[in-house]
PDB file of C-alpha atoms in Angstrom:
ATOM      1  CA  ALA O   1      23.319   1.956   8.687  1.00 77.00           C
ATOM      2  CA  GLN O   2      21.096   4.298   6.112  1.00 83.00           C
ATOM      3  CA  SER O   3      17.717   5.477   7.153  1.00 90.00           C
ATOM      4  CA  VAL O   4      15.210   7.649   6.128  1.00 95.00           C
ATOM      5  CA  THR O   5      13.017   9.679   8.927  1.00 96.00           C
ATOM      6  CA  GLN O   6       9.540  11.427   7.502  1.00 97.00           C
ATOM      7  CA  PRO O   7       8.350  12.806  11.157  1.00 96.00           C
ATOM      8  CA  ASP O   8       5.024  13.764   9.831  1.00 96.00           C
ATOM      9  CA  ILE O   9       2.525  10.634   9.356  1.00 95.00           C
ATOM     10  CA  HIS O  10      -0.146  12.905   8.073  1.00 95.00           C
ATOM     11  CA  ILE O  11      -0.520  16.520   7.226  1.00 97.00           C
ATOM     12  CA  THR O  12      -3.639  18.389   6.225  1.00 97.00           C
ATOM     13  CA  VAL O  13      -3.445  21.572   4.340  1.00 97.00           C
ATOM     14  CA  SER O  14      -6.089  23.921   2.795  1.00 97.00           C
ATOM     15  CA  GLU O  15      -6.216  24.118  -0.757  1.00 97.00           C
ATOM     16  CA  GLY O  16      -4.174  27.237  -1.833  1.00 97.00           C
ATOM     17  CA  ALA O  17      -1.845  27.124   0.992  1.00 98.00           C
ATOM     18  CA  SER O  18       1.883  26.460   1.006  1.00 98.00           C
ATOM     19  CA  LEU O  19       2.999  22.766   1.514  1.00 98.00           C
ATOM     20  CA  GLU O  20       6.424  21.767   3.238  1.00 98.00           C
ATOM     21  CA  LEU O  21       6.876  17.984   3.968  1.00 98.00           C
ATOM     22  CA  ARG O  22      10.119  16.866   5.851  1.00 98.00           C
ATOM     23  CA  CYS O  23      12.568  14.313   5.400  1.00 97.00           C
ATOM     24  CA  ASN O  24      15.872  13.618   7.396  1.00 96.00           C
ATOM     25  CA  TYR O  25      18.222  10.934   6.153  1.00 94.00           C
ATOM     26  CA  SER O  26      21.015   9.224   7.699  1.00 92.00           C
ATOM     27  CA  TYR O  27      23.934   8.156   5.158  1.00 86.00           C
ATOM     28  CA  GLY O  28      27.729   8.454   5.391  1.00 77.00           C
ATOM     29  CA  ALA O  29      28.299   9.711   1.602  1.00 78.00           C
ATOM     30  CA  THR O  30      26.572  12.404  -0.511  1.00 75.00           C
ATOM     31  CA  PRO O  31      23.180  10.018  -1.372  1.00 83.00           C
ATOM     32  CA  TYR O  32      21.010  10.126  -4.102  1.00 90.00           C
ATOM     33  CA  LEU O  33      17.781  11.898  -2.858  1.00 94.00           C
ATOM     34  CA  PHE O  34      14.196  11.490  -4.197  1.00 95.00           C
ATOM     35  CA  TRP O  35      10.453  12.029  -3.514  1.00 97.00           C
ATOM     36  CA  TYR O  36       7.762   9.769  -4.958  1.00 97.00           C
ATOM     37  CA  VAL O  37       4.028   9.962  -4.672  1.00 97.00           C
ATOM     38  CA  GLN O  38       1.447   7.567  -4.347  1.00 95.00           C
ATOM     39  CA  SER O  39      -2.271   8.227  -5.195  1.00 92.00           C
ATOM     40  CA  PRO O  40      -4.247   5.585  -3.485  1.00 86.00           C
ATOM     41  CA  GLY O  41      -3.760   1.985  -4.867  1.00 82.00           C
ATOM     42  CA  GLN O  42      -1.693   3.109  -7.512  1.00 87.00           C
ATOM     43  CA  GLY O  43       2.362   2.712  -7.929  1.00 90.00           C
ATOM     44  CA  LEU O  44       4.735   5.241  -6.878  1.00 93.00           C
ATOM     45  CA  GLN O  45       5.728   8.304  -9.320  1.00 95.00           C
ATOM     46  CA  LEU O  46       8.774  10.019  -9.272  1.00 94.00           C
ATOM     47  CA  LEU O  47       8.263  13.685  -8.276  1.00 97.00           C
ATOM     48  CA  LEU O  48      12.014  14.703  -8.212  1.00 96.00           C
ATOM     49  CA  LYS O  49      15.609  13.794  -7.178  1.00 94.00           C
ATOM     50  CA  TYR O  50      18.825  15.174  -6.318  1.00 93.00           C
ATOM     51  CA  PHE O  51      22.143  13.887  -6.923  1.00 89.00           C
ATOM     52  CA  SER O  52      24.895  16.665  -7.191  1.00 85.00           C
ATOM     53  CA  GLY O  53      24.788  20.399  -8.092  1.00 86.00           C
ATOM     54  CA  ASP O  54      22.194  22.872  -7.122  1.00 88.00           C
ATOM     55  CA  THR O  55      20.767  21.953  -3.968  1.00 91.00           C
ATOM     56  CA  LEU O  56      17.254  23.114  -4.893  1.00 96.00           C
ATOM     57  CA  VAL O  57      15.650  20.616  -6.991  1.00 96.00           C
ATOM     58  CA  GLN O  58      12.570  21.656  -9.362  1.00 96.00           C
ATOM     59  CA  GLY O  59      10.185  18.652  -9.886  1.00 96.00           C
ATOM     60  CA  ILE O  60       6.999  17.981 -11.623  1.00 95.00           C
ATOM     61  CA  LYS O  61       3.438  19.266 -10.712  1.00 95.00           C
ATOM     62  CA  GLY O  62       5.043  22.192  -9.093  1.00 97.00           C
ATOM     63  CA  PHE O  63       7.006  20.518  -6.260  1.00 98.00           C
ATOM     64  CA  GLU O  64      10.516  21.502  -5.434  1.00 98.00           C
ATOM     65  CA  ALA O  65      12.950  20.248  -2.515  1.00 98.00           C
ATOM     66  CA  GLU O  66      16.030  21.476  -0.992  1.00 96.00           C
ATOM     67  CA  PHE O  67      18.875  19.622   0.067  1.00 95.00           C
ATOM     68  CA  LYS O  68      20.612  20.776   3.061  1.00 94.00           C
ATOM     69  CA  ARG O  69      23.648  18.711   3.921  1.00 91.00           C
ATOM     70  CA  SER O  70      24.126  20.248   7.210  1.00 92.00           C
ATOM     71  CA  GLN O  71      20.830  19.261   8.560  1.00 94.00           C
ATOM     72  CA  SER O  72      20.827  15.842   6.719  1.00 93.00           C
ATOM     73  CA  SER O  73      17.515  17.200   5.254  1.00 95.00           C
ATOM     74  CA  PHE O  74      15.603  17.145   1.879  1.00 97.00           C
ATOM     75  CA  ASN O  75      12.137  18.879   2.271  1.00 98.00           C
ATOM     76  CA  LEU O  76       9.743  19.126  -0.270  1.00 98.00           C
ATOM     77  CA  ARG O  77       7.687  22.218  -0.832  1.00 98.00           C
ATOM     78  CA  LYS O  78       4.930  23.760  -2.952  1.00 98.00           C
ATOM     79  CA  PRO O  79       3.574  27.052  -2.938  1.00 97.00           C
ATOM     80  CA  SER O  80      -0.048  26.300  -3.601  1.00 97.00           C
ATOM     81  CA  VAL O  81      -1.561  23.097  -2.916  1.00 98.00           C
ATOM     82  CA  HIS O  82      -4.206  22.050  -5.253  1.00 97.00           C
ATOM     83  CA  TRP O  83      -6.793  19.133  -4.199  1.00 96.00           C
ATOM     84  CA  SER O  84      -5.517  16.796  -6.415  1.00 95.00           C
ATOM     85  CA  ASP O  85      -2.201  16.732  -4.796  1.00 97.00           C
ATOM     86  CA  ALA O  86      -3.953  14.989  -1.797  1.00 97.00           C
ATOM     87  CA  ALA O  87      -1.756  11.340  -1.576  1.00 97.00           C
ATOM     88  CA  GLU O  88       1.051   9.726   0.304  1.00 96.00           C
ATOM     89  CA  TYR O  89       4.687  11.223  -0.517  1.00 97.00           C
ATOM     90  CA  PHE O  90       7.732   8.981   0.204  1.00 97.00           C
ATOM     91  CA  CYS O  91      11.178  10.369   0.841  1.00 97.00           C
ATOM     92  CA  ALA O  92      13.867   8.022  -0.251  1.00 95.00           C
ATOM     93  CA  VAL O  93      17.694   7.849  -0.319  1.00 93.00           C
ATOM     94  CA  GLY O  94      19.498   5.634  -3.140  1.00 89.00           C
ATOM     95  CA  VAL O  95      22.926   3.998  -1.947  1.00 84.00           C
ATOM     96  CA  ARG O  96      25.409   1.998  -4.004  1.00 79.00           C
ATOM     97  CA  THR O  97      26.630  -0.707  -1.727  1.00 74.00           C
ATOM     98  CA  GLY O  98      27.420  -3.760  -3.883  1.00 72.00           C
ATOM     99  CA  GLY O  99      24.237  -2.829  -5.993  1.00 77.00           C
ATOM    100  CA  PHE O 100      21.985  -0.253  -5.996  1.00 81.00           C
ATOM    101  CA  LYS O 101      19.566   0.156  -3.082  1.00 83.00           C
ATOM    102  CA  THR O 102      16.642   2.394  -2.396  1.00 89.00           C
ATOM    103  CA  ILE O 103      15.543   3.019   1.508  1.00 91.00           C
ATOM    104  CA  PHE O 104      12.101   4.641   1.996  1.00 93.00           C
ATOM    105  CA  GLY O 105      10.846   6.762   4.658  1.00 95.00           C
ATOM    106  CA  ALA O 106       7.654   5.585   6.123  1.00 94.00           C
ATOM    107  CA  GLY O 107       5.512   8.406   4.189  1.00 95.00           C
ATOM    108  CA  THR O 108       3.510  11.113   4.977  1.00 97.00           C
ATOM    109  CA  ARG O 109      -0.096  11.090   3.822  1.00 96.00           C
ATOM    110  CA  LEU O 110      -1.424  14.603   2.816  1.00 97.00           C
ATOM    111  CA  PHE O 111      -5.168  15.738   3.340  1.00 97.00           C
ATOM    112  CA  VAL O 112      -6.413  18.887   1.519  1.00 97.00           C
ATOM    113  CA  LYS O 113      -9.213  20.437   2.672  1.00 96.00           C
ATOM    114  CA  ALA O 114     -11.550  22.705   0.742  1.00 90.00           C
TER     115      ALA O 114
ATOM    116  CA  GLU R   1       8.830   5.636 -23.802  1.00 66.00           C
ATOM    117  CA  ALA R   2       6.561   2.969 -22.160  1.00 81.00           C
ATOM    118  CA  GLY R   3       6.462   2.698 -18.290  1.00 92.00           C
ATOM    119  CA  VAL R   4       6.815  -0.467 -16.069  1.00 96.00           C
ATOM    120  CA  THR R   5       4.029  -2.373 -16.552  1.00 97.00           C
ATOM    121  CA  GLN R   6       2.691  -4.983 -14.023  1.00 97.00           C
ATOM    122  CA  SER R   7      -0.064  -7.860 -14.476  1.00 97.00           C
ATOM    123  CA  PRO R   8      -2.736  -8.443 -13.247  1.00 97.00           C
ATOM    124  CA  THR R   9      -3.721  -5.363 -11.706  1.00 96.00           C
ATOM    125  CA  HIS R  10      -5.798  -7.458  -9.086  1.00 97.00           C
ATOM    126  CA  LEU R  11      -5.532 -10.840  -7.978  1.00 98.00           C
ATOM    127  CA  ILE R  12      -7.602 -12.817  -5.520  1.00 98.00           C
ATOM    128  CA  LYS R  13      -6.542 -16.242  -4.124  1.00 98.00           C
ATOM    129  CA  THR R  14      -7.472 -18.395  -1.254  1.00 98.00           C
ATOM    130  CA  ARG R  15      -5.142 -19.218   1.798  1.00 98.00           C
ATOM    131  CA  GLY R  16      -2.540 -22.168   0.508  1.00 98.00           C
ATOM    132  CA  GLN R  17      -2.961 -21.265  -3.086  1.00 98.00           C
ATOM    133  CA  GLN R  18      -0.067 -20.158  -5.170  1.00 98.00           C
ATOM    134  CA  ALA R  19       0.049 -16.642  -6.633  1.00 98.00           C
ATOM    135  CA  THR R  20       2.099 -15.430  -9.985  1.00 98.00           C
ATOM    136  CA  LEU R  21       2.645 -11.637 -10.630  1.00 98.00           C
ATOM    137  CA  ARG R  22       4.236 -10.414 -13.384  1.00 98.00           C
ATOM    138  CA  CYS R  23       6.826  -7.176 -14.438  1.00 98.00           C
ATOM    139  CA  SER R  24       7.958  -5.743 -17.467  1.00 97.00           C
ATOM    140  CA  PRO R  25      10.740  -3.129 -16.973  1.00 96.00           C
ATOM    141  CA  ILE R  26      11.318  -0.176 -18.974  1.00 94.00           C
ATOM    142  CA  SER R  27      13.109  -0.893 -22.236  1.00 92.00           C
ATOM    143  CA  GLY R  28      16.981  -1.065 -21.843  1.00 89.00           C
ATOM    144  CA  HIS R  29      16.753  -1.441 -17.953  1.00 92.00           C
ATOM    145  CA  THR R  30      18.329  -4.600 -16.723  1.00 91.00           C
ATOM    146  CA  SER R  31      17.357  -4.515 -12.951  1.00 93.00           C
ATOM    147  CA  VAL R  32      13.944  -4.987 -11.465  1.00 95.00           C
ATOM    148  CA  TYR R  33      12.991  -4.942  -7.796  1.00 95.00           C
ATOM    149  CA  TRP R  34       9.876  -6.040  -6.126  1.00 97.00           C
ATOM    150  CA  TYR R  35       8.272  -4.688  -3.241  1.00 95.00           C
ATOM    151  CA  GLN R  36       5.335  -5.651  -0.883  1.00 96.00           C
ATOM    152  CA  GLN R  37       3.357  -2.560   0.729  1.00 93.00           C
ATOM    153  CA  ALA R  38       0.650  -4.081   3.248  1.00 92.00           C
ATOM    154  CA  LEU R  39      -1.598  -1.753   4.873  1.00 86.00           C
ATOM    155  CA  GLY R  40       0.342   0.355   7.148  1.00 78.00           C
ATOM    156  CA  LEU R  41       3.515  -1.168   6.592  1.00 81.00           C
ATOM    157  CA  GLY R  42       5.386   0.731   4.046  1.00 85.00           C
ATOM    158  CA  LEU R  43       7.243  -0.271   1.221  1.00 90.00           C
ATOM    159  CA  GLN R  44       9.109  -3.560   2.050  1.00 91.00           C
ATOM    160  CA  PHE R  45      12.327  -4.704  -0.335  1.00 91.00           C
ATOM    161  CA  LEU R  46      11.309  -8.051  -1.407  1.00 95.00           C
ATOM    162  CA  LEU R  47      13.630  -9.329  -4.188  1.00 94.00           C
ATOM    163  CA  TRP R  48      16.195  -7.738  -6.731  1.00 94.00           C
ATOM    164  CA  TYR R  49      16.966  -9.328  -9.855  1.00 94.00           C
ATOM    165  CA  ASP R  50      19.477  -7.882 -12.554  1.00 91.00           C
ATOM    166  CA  GLU R  51      21.008  -9.660 -15.558  1.00 90.00           C
ATOM    167  CA  GLY R  52      18.657 -12.918 -14.839  1.00 92.00           C
ATOM    168  CA  GLU R  53      20.025 -13.630 -11.503  1.00 93.00           C
ATOM    169  CA  GLU R  54      18.683 -12.993  -7.885  1.00 93.00           C
ATOM    170  CA  ARG R  55      21.166 -10.559  -6.412  1.00 92.00           C
ATOM    171  CA  ASN R  56      19.636  -9.454  -2.794  1.00 90.00           C
ATOM    172  CA  ARG R  57      16.242 -10.555  -0.985  1.00 91.00           C
ATOM    173  CA  GLY R  58      14.573  -8.928   1.932  1.00 91.00           C
ATOM    174  CA  ASN R  59      13.613 -10.432   5.048  1.00 92.00           C
ATOM    175  CA  PHE R  60      10.628 -12.743   3.681  1.00 96.00           C
ATOM    176  CA  PRO R  61      10.402 -16.451   3.924  1.00 96.00           C
ATOM    177  CA  PRO R  62      11.362 -18.831   0.979  1.00 96.00           C
ATOM    178  CA  ARG R  63       8.046 -19.282  -0.214  1.00 97.00           C
ATOM    179  CA  PHE R  64       8.255 -15.816  -1.628  1.00 98.00           C
ATOM    180  CA  SER R  65      10.303 -16.390  -5.080  1.00 97.00           C
ATOM    181  CA  GLY R  66      11.019 -15.102  -8.384  1.00 96.00           C
ATOM    182  CA  ARG R  67      12.705 -15.213 -11.526  1.00 96.00           C
ATOM    183  CA  GLN R  68      14.104 -12.864 -14.196  1.00 97.00           C
ATOM    184  CA  PHE R  69      13.817 -13.628 -17.771  1.00 97.00           C
ATOM    185  CA  PRO R  70      16.156 -13.169 -20.814  1.00 96.00           C
ATOM    186  CA  ASN R  71      14.259 -10.200 -22.015  1.00 95.00           C
ATOM    187  CA  TYR R  72      14.491  -8.615 -18.521  1.00 95.00           C
ATOM    188  CA  SER R  73      10.921  -9.272 -17.540  1.00 97.00           C
ATOM    189  CA  SER R  74      10.181 -10.711 -14.091  1.00 98.00           C
ATOM    190  CA  GLU R  75       7.930 -12.843 -12.267  1.00 98.00           C
ATOM    191  CA  LEU R  76       6.935 -13.087  -8.691  1.00 98.00           C
ATOM    192  CA  ASN R  77       5.934 -16.452  -7.112  1.00 98.00           C
ATOM    193  CA  VAL R  78       4.307 -16.419  -3.646  1.00 98.00           C
ATOM    194  CA  ASN R  79       3.465 -20.230  -2.505  1.00 98.00           C
ATOM    195  CA  ALA R  80       1.318 -21.151   0.256  1.00 98.00           C
ATOM    196  CA  LEU R  81      -0.666 -18.092   0.542  1.00 98.00           C
ATOM    197  CA  GLU R  82      -1.445 -16.630   3.799  1.00 97.00           C
ATOM    198  CA  LEU R  83      -3.840 -14.141   4.723  1.00 97.00           C
ATOM    199  CA  GLU R  84      -1.189 -11.536   5.705  1.00 96.00           C
ATOM    200  CA  ASP R  85       0.094 -11.660   2.317  1.00 97.00           C
ATOM    201  CA  SER R  86      -2.538  -9.425   1.418  1.00 97.00           C
ATOM    202  CA  ALA R  87      -1.061  -6.568  -0.345  1.00 96.00           C
ATOM    203  CA  LEU R  88      -0.310  -4.093  -3.241  1.00 95.00           C
ATOM    204  CA  TYR R  89       2.845  -5.530  -4.853  1.00 97.00           C
ATOM    205  CA  LEU R  90       5.258  -2.962  -6.443  1.00 96.00           C
ATOM    206  CA  CYS R  91       7.716  -3.697  -9.178  1.00 96.00           C
ATOM    207  CA  ALA R  92      10.561  -1.367 -10.038  1.00 95.00           C
ATOM    208  CA  SER R  93      13.051  -1.195 -12.726  1.00 94.00           C
ATOM    209  CA  LEU R  94      16.287   0.631 -12.452  1.00 89.00           C
ATOM    210  CA  GLY R  95      17.487   3.478 -14.666  1.00 80.00           C
ATOM    211  CA  GLN R  96      21.339   3.917 -14.709  1.00 75.00           C
ATOM    212  CA  GLY R  97      23.117   6.869 -15.832  1.00 69.00           C
ATOM    213  CA  VAL R  98      23.983   9.920 -14.002  1.00 61.00           C
ATOM    214  CA  ALA R  99      21.983   9.328 -11.126  1.00 68.00           C
ATOM    215  CA  ASP R 100      20.444   5.864 -10.735  1.00 82.00           C
ATOM    216  CA  THR R 101      16.617   5.754 -10.231  1.00 88.00           C
ATOM    217  CA  GLN R 102      13.843   3.267  -9.720  1.00 92.00           C
ATOM    218  CA  TYR R 103      10.606   3.694 -11.774  1.00 93.00           C
ATOM    219  CA  PHE R 104       7.712   2.082 -10.473  1.00 94.00           C
ATOM    220  CA  GLY R 105       4.780   0.091 -11.889  1.00 96.00           C
ATOM    221  CA  PRO R 106       1.026   0.558 -11.237  1.00 95.00           C
ATOM    222  CA  GLY R 107       1.377  -2.638  -8.739  1.00 95.00           C
ATOM    223  CA  THR R 108      -0.948  -5.644  -8.512  1.00 97.00           C
ATOM    224  CA  ARG R 109      -3.284  -6.084  -5.500  1.00 96.00           C
ATOM    225  CA  LEU R 110      -3.336  -9.382  -4.285  1.00 97.00           C
ATOM    226  CA  THR R 111      -6.124 -10.401  -1.785  1.00 97.00           C
ATOM    227  CA  VAL R 112      -5.856 -13.608  -0.068  1.00 98.00           C
ATOM    228  CA  LEU R 113      -9.123 -14.946   1.424  1.00 97.00           C
TER     229      LEU R 113
END
């Protein structure tokens, strides 16, 4: 069965520090992979996605993610975090089995300290 | 291009009442998905509509229902509201092409008193 694991429930980083959010997935074929961000009480905004090609994907707001097939991972990174990045981040896998389905991880809440 | 829209932004009901939530997908998108995001429970898949038909539903009781209209907008109805139905309800529409991607609306915050 397909699944997405985000091992960190919450992470705290200092403003200006680098960030890496972890994501591991379980899926038999090459998946569509996504990262979404959600500010409190808001909807989900797509940060970036991977479906094929270059395994390093650039997204909005200075985020990037790297697909590593051997590790079944799709970690999100940002070189320098801003206070406005504080939010919840969801990793997701898109699969096509009789229709399209997105499977979400439980999310990682990012806190940014001054 | 306008994004996914949802209404109302907030909805307050009492236990036993019915709630109706609305969603308009991105122009050209024919699939609409509904999710419930209760506090501490992550995103739970509720319903999927495509071309006016319900294609799949998550593990929710029948009092959660909906429909999709000819213009692809959608309505989620929750009957006999219970306190635990209080949540953020998110709608997403599906963009198909090189990579299928769900785009989310801002959500409707439903509070059941």
